[in-house]
PDB file of C-alpha atoms in Angstrom:
ATOM      1  CA  MET A   1      80.330 -28.152  34.764  1.00  0.00           C
ATOM      2  CA  THR A   2      76.569 -28.282  34.481  1.00  0.00           C
ATOM      3  CA  THR A   3      74.296 -29.701  37.105  1.00  0.00           C
ATOM      4  CA  PRO A   4      71.490 -31.941  35.812  1.00  0.00           C
ATOM      5  CA  VAL A   5      68.038 -30.543  36.413  1.00  0.00           C
ATOM      6  CA  CYS A   6      66.542 -33.886  37.315  1.00  0.00           C
ATOM      7  CA  THR A   7      69.128 -35.824  39.295  1.00  0.00           C
ATOM      8  CA  GLY A   8      66.855 -38.828  39.773  1.00  0.00           C
ATOM      9  CA  ALA A   9      66.432 -39.262  36.034  1.00  0.00           C
ATOM     10  CA  SER A  10      70.144 -38.715  35.444  1.00  0.00           C
ATOM     11  CA  ARG A  11      70.990 -41.433  37.961  1.00  0.00           C
ATOM     12  CA  ALA A  12      68.475 -43.780  36.388  1.00  0.00           C
ATOM     13  CA  VAL A  13      69.953 -43.246  32.927  1.00  0.00           C
ATOM     14  CA  ALA A  14      73.488 -43.631  34.235  1.00  0.00           C
ATOM     15  CA  ALA A  15      72.551 -46.820  36.063  1.00  0.00           C
ATOM     16  CA  SER A  16      70.790 -48.290  33.049  1.00  0.00           C
ATOM     17  CA  ALA A  17      73.571 -47.289  30.634  1.00  0.00           C
ATOM     18  CA  GLY A  18      75.319 -50.588  31.189  1.00  0.00           C
ATOM     19  CA  HIS A  19      72.111 -52.616  31.041  1.00  0.00           C
ATOM     20  CA  PRO A  20      71.744 -54.823  27.941  1.00  0.00           C
ATOM     21  CA  ARG A  21      68.257 -53.427  27.251  1.00  0.00           C
ATOM     22  CA  TYR A  22      69.635 -49.873  27.156  1.00  0.00           C
ATOM     23  CA  THR A  23      72.563 -50.891  24.960  1.00  0.00           C
ATOM     24  CA  SER A  24      70.462 -52.741  22.391  1.00  0.00           C
ATOM     25  CA  PHE A  25      67.820 -49.975  22.366  1.00  0.00           C
ATOM     26  CA  SER A  26      70.465 -47.262  21.899  1.00  0.00           C
ATOM     27  CA  SER A  27      72.064 -49.070  18.985  1.00  0.00           C
ATOM     28  CA  TYR A  28      68.622 -49.592  17.412  1.00  0.00           C
ATOM     29  CA  VAL A  29      67.810 -45.853  17.720  1.00  0.00           C
ATOM     30  CA  ARG A  30      71.184 -44.840  16.269  1.00  0.00           C
ATOM     31  CA  ALA A  31      70.733 -47.208  13.328  1.00  0.00           C
ATOM     32  CA  ARG A  32      67.046 -46.630  12.540  1.00  0.00           C
ATOM     33  CA  GLY A  33      66.458 -43.132  13.943  1.00  0.00           C
ATOM     34  CA  PRO A  34      66.731 -41.203  10.626  1.00  0.00           C
ATOM     35  CA  VAL A  35      64.327 -43.584   8.860  1.00  0.00           C
ATOM     36  CA  LEU A  36      61.837 -43.372  11.721  1.00  0.00           C
ATOM     37  CA  LEU A  37      62.137 -39.580  11.777  1.00  0.00           C
ATOM     38  CA  ARG A  38      61.169 -39.476   8.093  1.00  0.00           C
ATOM     39  CA  THR A  39      58.098 -41.537   8.957  1.00  0.00           C
ATOM     40  CA  ALA A  40      57.230 -39.135  11.775  1.00  0.00           C
ATOM     41  CA  ARG A  41      57.668 -36.161   9.450  1.00  0.00           C
ATOM     42  CA  SER A  42      55.195 -37.696   7.030  1.00  0.00           C
ATOM     43  CA  LEU A  43      52.636 -37.768   9.847  1.00  0.00           C
ATOM     44  CA  THR A  44      53.061 -34.138  10.927  1.00  0.00           C
ATOM     45  CA  ALA A  45      53.409 -30.795   9.194  1.00  0.00           C
ATOM     46  CA  ASN A  46      56.043 -29.373  11.511  1.00  0.00           C
ATOM     47  CA  PRO A  47      59.565 -30.890  11.840  1.00  0.00           C
ATOM     48  CA  SER A  48      59.631 -30.080  15.572  1.00  0.00           C
ATOM     49  CA  ASP A  49      56.342 -31.894  16.077  1.00  0.00           C
ATOM     50  CA  ALA A  50      57.786 -34.865  14.170  1.00  0.00           C
ATOM     51  CA  GLU A  51      60.759 -35.013  16.532  1.00  0.00           C
ATOM     52  CA  ASP A  52      58.434 -34.882  19.552  1.00  0.00           C
ATOM     53  CA  LEU A  53      56.242 -37.577  18.036  1.00  0.00           C
ATOM     54  CA  LEU A  54      59.235 -39.851  17.426  1.00  0.00           C
ATOM     55  CA  GLN A  55      60.537 -39.239  20.952  1.00  0.00           C
ATOM     56  CA  THR A  56      57.169 -40.247  22.416  1.00  0.00           C
ATOM     57  CA  ALA A  57      56.970 -43.374  20.242  1.00  0.00           C
ATOM     58  CA  LEU A  58      60.524 -44.362  21.151  1.00  0.00           C
ATOM     59  CA  THR A  59      59.730 -43.891  24.844  1.00  0.00           C
ATOM     60  CA  LYS A  60      56.787 -46.265  24.492  1.00  0.00           C
ATOM     61  CA  THR A  61      59.013 -48.697  22.633  1.00  0.00           C
ATOM     62  CA  TYR A  62      61.689 -48.567  25.335  1.00  0.00           C
ATOM     63  CA  VAL A  63      59.117 -49.290  28.034  1.00  0.00           C
ATOM     64  CA  ALA A  64      57.914 -52.351  26.099  1.00  0.00           C
ATOM     65  CA  TRP A  65      61.399 -53.362  24.895  1.00  0.00           C
ATOM     66  CA  GLU A  66      61.612 -56.626  26.867  1.00  0.00           C
ATOM     67  CA  ARG A  67      58.069 -57.642  25.948  1.00  0.00           C
ATOM     68  CA  ILE A  68      58.756 -57.368  22.207  1.00  0.00           C
ATOM     69  CA  GLU A  69      59.552 -60.932  21.196  1.00  0.00           C
ATOM     70  CA  ASP A  70      60.699 -60.439  17.608  1.00  0.00           C
ATOM     71  CA  HIS A  71      63.244 -57.622  17.440  1.00  0.00           C
ATOM     72  CA  ARG A  72      63.291 -57.970  13.647  1.00  0.00           C
ATOM     73  CA  ALA A  73      59.814 -56.376  13.667  1.00  0.00           C
ATOM     74  CA  LEU A  74      60.859 -53.337  15.705  1.00  0.00           C
ATOM     75  CA  ASP A  75      60.340 -50.911  12.811  1.00  0.00           C
ATOM     76  CA  GLY A  76      56.742 -52.020  12.498  1.00  0.00           C
ATOM     77  CA  TYR A  77      56.240 -51.683  16.244  1.00  0.00           C
ATOM     78  CA  VAL A  78      57.666 -48.153  16.298  1.00  0.00           C
ATOM     79  CA  ARG A  79      55.680 -47.131  13.207  1.00  0.00           C
ATOM     80  CA  ARG A  80      52.493 -48.393  14.841  1.00  0.00           C
ATOM     81  CA  ALA A  81      53.411 -46.435  17.980  1.00  0.00           C
ATOM     82  CA  LEU A  82      53.960 -43.326  15.808  1.00  0.00           C
ATOM     83  CA  VAL A  83      50.574 -43.672  14.121  1.00  0.00           C
ATOM     84  CA  ASN A  84      48.733 -44.438  17.365  1.00  0.00           C
ATOM     85  CA  THR A  85      50.388 -41.551  19.190  1.00  0.00           C
ATOM     86  CA  ARG A  86      49.594 -39.131  16.356  1.00  0.00           C
ATOM     87  CA  THR A  87      46.003 -40.358  16.239  1.00  0.00           C
ATOM     88  CA  SER A  88      45.662 -39.830  19.987  1.00  0.00           C
ATOM     89  CA  GLN A  89      47.081 -36.323  19.640  1.00  0.00           C
ATOM     90  CA  TRP A  90      44.577 -35.153  17.071  1.00  0.00           C
ATOM     91  CA  ARG A  91      41.697 -36.888  18.805  1.00  0.00           C
ATOM     92  CA  LYS A  92      42.503 -34.975  21.999  1.00  0.00           C
ATOM     93  CA  ARG A  93      42.851 -31.574  20.341  1.00  0.00           C
ATOM     94  CA  LYS A  94      40.074 -29.140  21.021  1.00  0.00           C
ATOM     95  CA  VAL A  95      37.907 -28.350  18.035  1.00  0.00           C
ATOM     96  CA  ASP A  96      36.712 -24.765  17.957  1.00  0.00           C
ATOM     97  CA  GLU A  97      34.723 -25.098  14.754  1.00  0.00           C
ATOM     98  CA  PHE A  98      30.972 -25.368  14.786  1.00  0.00           C
ATOM     99  CA  ALA A  99      28.609 -26.071  11.933  1.00  0.00           C
ATOM    100  CA  CYS A 100      26.189 -23.253  11.234  1.00  0.00           C
ATOM    101  CA  GLU A 101      23.640 -22.205   8.649  1.00  0.00           C
ATOM    102  CA  GLU A 102      25.538 -19.157   7.411  1.00  0.00           C
ATOM    103  CA  LEU A 103      29.225 -18.676   6.891  1.00  0.00           C
ATOM    104  CA  PRO A 104      30.620 -16.159   9.371  1.00  0.00           C
ATOM    105  CA  GLU A 105      33.014 -14.714   6.803  1.00  0.00           C
ATOM    106  CA  LYS A 106      31.658 -12.688   3.974  1.00  0.00           C
ATOM    107  CA  GLU A 107      32.866 -13.731   0.583  1.00  0.00           C
ATOM    108  CA  ALA A 108      35.503 -11.425  -0.728  1.00  0.00           C
ATOM    109  CA  ALA A 109      34.322  -9.390  -3.663  1.00  0.00           C
ATOM    110  CA  PRO A 110      36.182 -10.318  -6.813  1.00  0.00           C
ATOM    111  CA  ALA A 111      38.844  -7.843  -7.831  1.00  0.00           C
ATOM    112  CA  PRO A 112      37.506  -5.378 -10.376  1.00  0.00           C
ATOM    113  CA  ASP A 113      38.628  -5.907 -13.939  1.00  0.00           C
ATOM    114  CA  PRO A 114      41.055  -3.121 -14.909  1.00  0.00           C
ATOM    115  CA  ALA A 115      39.640  -3.042 -18.453  1.00  0.00           C
ATOM    116  CA  GLU A 116      36.106  -2.505 -17.135  1.00  0.00           C
ATOM    117  CA  GLN A 117      37.362   0.217 -14.807  1.00  0.00           C
ATOM    118  CA  GLN A 118      39.014   1.976 -17.732  1.00  0.00           C
ATOM    119  CA  VAL A 119      35.819   1.720 -19.812  1.00  0.00           C
ATOM    120  CA  LEU A 120      33.851   3.268 -16.938  1.00  0.00           C
ATOM    121  CA  HIS A 121      36.461   5.996 -16.456  1.00  0.00           C
ATOM    122  CA  ASP A 122      36.448   6.866 -20.176  1.00  0.00           C
ATOM    123  CA  ALA A 123      32.631   6.901 -20.407  1.00  0.00           C
ATOM    124  CA  MET A 124      32.357   9.101 -17.337  1.00  0.00           C
ATOM    125  CA  TRP A 125      34.970  11.522 -18.599  1.00  0.00           C
ATOM    126  CA  ARG A 126      33.231  11.806 -21.995  1.00  0.00           C
ATOM    127  CA  ALA A 127      29.959  12.550 -20.198  1.00  0.00           C
ATOM    128  CA  VAL A 128      31.643  15.189 -17.988  1.00  0.00           C
ATOM    129  CA  MET A 129      33.156  16.822 -21.080  1.00  0.00           C
ATOM    130  CA  LYS A 130      29.619  17.291 -22.503  1.00  0.00           C
ATOM    131  CA  LEU A 131      28.621  19.476 -19.530  1.00  0.00           C
ATOM    132  CA  PRO A 132      28.683  23.277 -19.842  1.00  0.00           C
ATOM    133  CA  ASP A 133      32.022  24.789 -18.773  1.00  0.00           C
ATOM    134  CA  ARG A 134      30.798  26.165 -15.457  1.00  0.00           C
ATOM    135  CA  GLN A 135      29.049  22.910 -14.396  1.00  0.00           C
ATOM    136  CA  ARG A 136      32.043  20.875 -15.542  1.00  0.00           C
ATOM    137  CA  ALA A 137      34.377  23.040 -13.449  1.00  0.00           C
ATOM    138  CA  MET A 138      32.175  22.603 -10.382  1.00  0.00           C
ATOM    139  CA  VAL A 139      31.893  18.804 -10.840  1.00  0.00           C
ATOM    140  CA  VAL A 140      35.650  18.462 -11.334  1.00  0.00           C
ATOM    141  CA  LEU A 141      36.440  20.566  -8.267  1.00  0.00           C
ATOM    142  CA  ARG A 142      33.841  18.825  -6.072  1.00  0.00           C
ATOM    143  CA  TYR A 143      34.341  15.199  -7.111  1.00  0.00           C
ATOM    144  CA  TYR A 144      37.704  14.869  -8.838  1.00  0.00           C
ATOM    145  CA  GLU A 145      39.590  17.353  -6.656  1.00  0.00           C
ATOM    146  CA  ASP A 146      37.474  16.494  -3.564  1.00  0.00           C
ATOM    147  CA  LEU A 147      36.886  20.108  -2.518  1.00  0.00           C
ATOM    148  CA  SER A 148      34.009  21.050  -0.236  1.00  0.00           C
ATOM    149  CA  GLU A 149      31.130  23.206  -1.496  1.00  0.00           C
ATOM    150  CA  ALA A 150      32.595  26.219   0.315  1.00  0.00           C
ATOM    151  CA  GLN A 151      36.061  25.650  -1.168  1.00  0.00           C
ATOM    152  CA  THR A 152      34.597  25.216  -4.660  1.00  0.00           C
ATOM    153  CA  ALA A 153      32.570  28.425  -4.280  1.00  0.00           C
ATOM    154  CA  ASP A 154      35.671  30.268  -3.095  1.00  0.00           C
ATOM    155  CA  VAL A 155      37.827  29.008  -6.021  1.00  0.00           C
ATOM    156  CA  LEU A 156      35.188  29.975  -8.608  1.00  0.00           C
ATOM    157  CA  GLY A 157      34.144  33.195  -6.863  1.00  0.00           C
ATOM    158  CA  VAL A 158      30.450  32.231  -6.566  1.00  0.00           C
ATOM    159  CA  SER A 159      28.077  31.552  -3.684  1.00  0.00           C
ATOM    160  CA  ILE A 160      27.690  28.158  -2.039  1.00  0.00           C
ATOM    161  CA  GLY A 161      24.071  28.041  -3.237  1.00  0.00           C
ATOM    162  CA  THR A 162      25.235  28.478  -6.835  1.00  0.00           C
ATOM    163  CA  VAL A 163      27.644  25.555  -6.422  1.00  0.00           C
ATOM    164  CA  LYS A 164      24.880  23.377  -4.933  1.00  0.00           C
ATOM    165  CA  SER A 165      22.367  24.098  -7.696  1.00  0.00           C
ATOM    166  CA  ALA A 166      24.895  23.848 -10.546  1.00  0.00           C
ATOM    167  CA  VAL A 167      26.281  20.532  -9.259  1.00  0.00           C
ATOM    168  CA  SER A 168      22.758  19.200  -8.812  1.00  0.00           C
ATOM    169  CA  ARG A 169      21.872  20.043 -12.455  1.00  0.00           C
ATOM    170  CA  ALA A 170      25.189  18.544 -13.643  1.00  0.00           C
ATOM    171  CA  LEU A 171      24.572  15.277 -11.782  1.00  0.00           C
ATOM    172  CA  ARG A 172      21.054  15.050 -13.266  1.00  0.00           C
ATOM    173  CA  LYS A 173      22.544  15.464 -16.769  1.00  0.00           C
ATOM    174  CA  LEU A 174      25.131  12.790 -16.038  1.00  0.00           C
ATOM    175  CA  ARG A 175      22.430  10.371 -14.834  1.00  0.00           C
ATOM    176  CA  GLU A 176      20.497  10.946 -18.059  1.00  0.00           C
ATOM    177  CA  ASP A 177      23.534  10.692 -20.339  1.00  0.00           C
ATOM    178  CA  PRO A 178      22.948   7.844 -22.853  1.00  0.00           C
ATOM    179  CA  GLY A 179      26.706   7.146 -22.976  1.00  0.00           C
ATOM    180  CA  LEU A 180      26.596   6.012 -19.354  1.00  0.00           C
ATOM    181  CA  ASN A 181      23.540   3.734 -19.707  1.00  0.00           C
ATOM    182  CA  PRO A 182      25.443   0.612 -20.882  1.00  0.00           C
ATOM    183  CA  VAL A 183      27.982   1.069 -18.079  1.00  0.00           C
ATOM    184  CA  ARG A 184      25.411   0.984 -15.278  1.00  0.00           C
TER     185      ARG A 184
END
């Protein structure tokens, strides 16, 4: 057996269970609840929020139950309570957005076109193939294989200074290559 958390509320519900207001309200909720829930769902994005919204509107309706003269217009009353409650909720929410001159987020760069990347790759490779063998080997090891100057010098059996000067001359030739001009 479970013990109610709020005994005062449980007693109040139990006492009002036989009351005509409670009986007529309960039958109204059972009959119209699914339709009203659909209305609440159209006002919120989250189904749980819709259920909470309907519960709040039905509570307001129950409190005013005896003051509502025309019970044929109950759907309209509850719908109005739904809309008013939802409006109050979003009016009360805290807005953390502020207008400013510049957007805080930088625009994402558009994704590079694979065809343009392939054209650049092909043009670069043709330009590298025009280099003398020794310079080409040093450029490939340094930039395609990502070796350091010392590692490149060790692989080729030359000094670090030779690697630096040969790579420098190779890069100058690549910058001046007419095949790479349209790509830039």
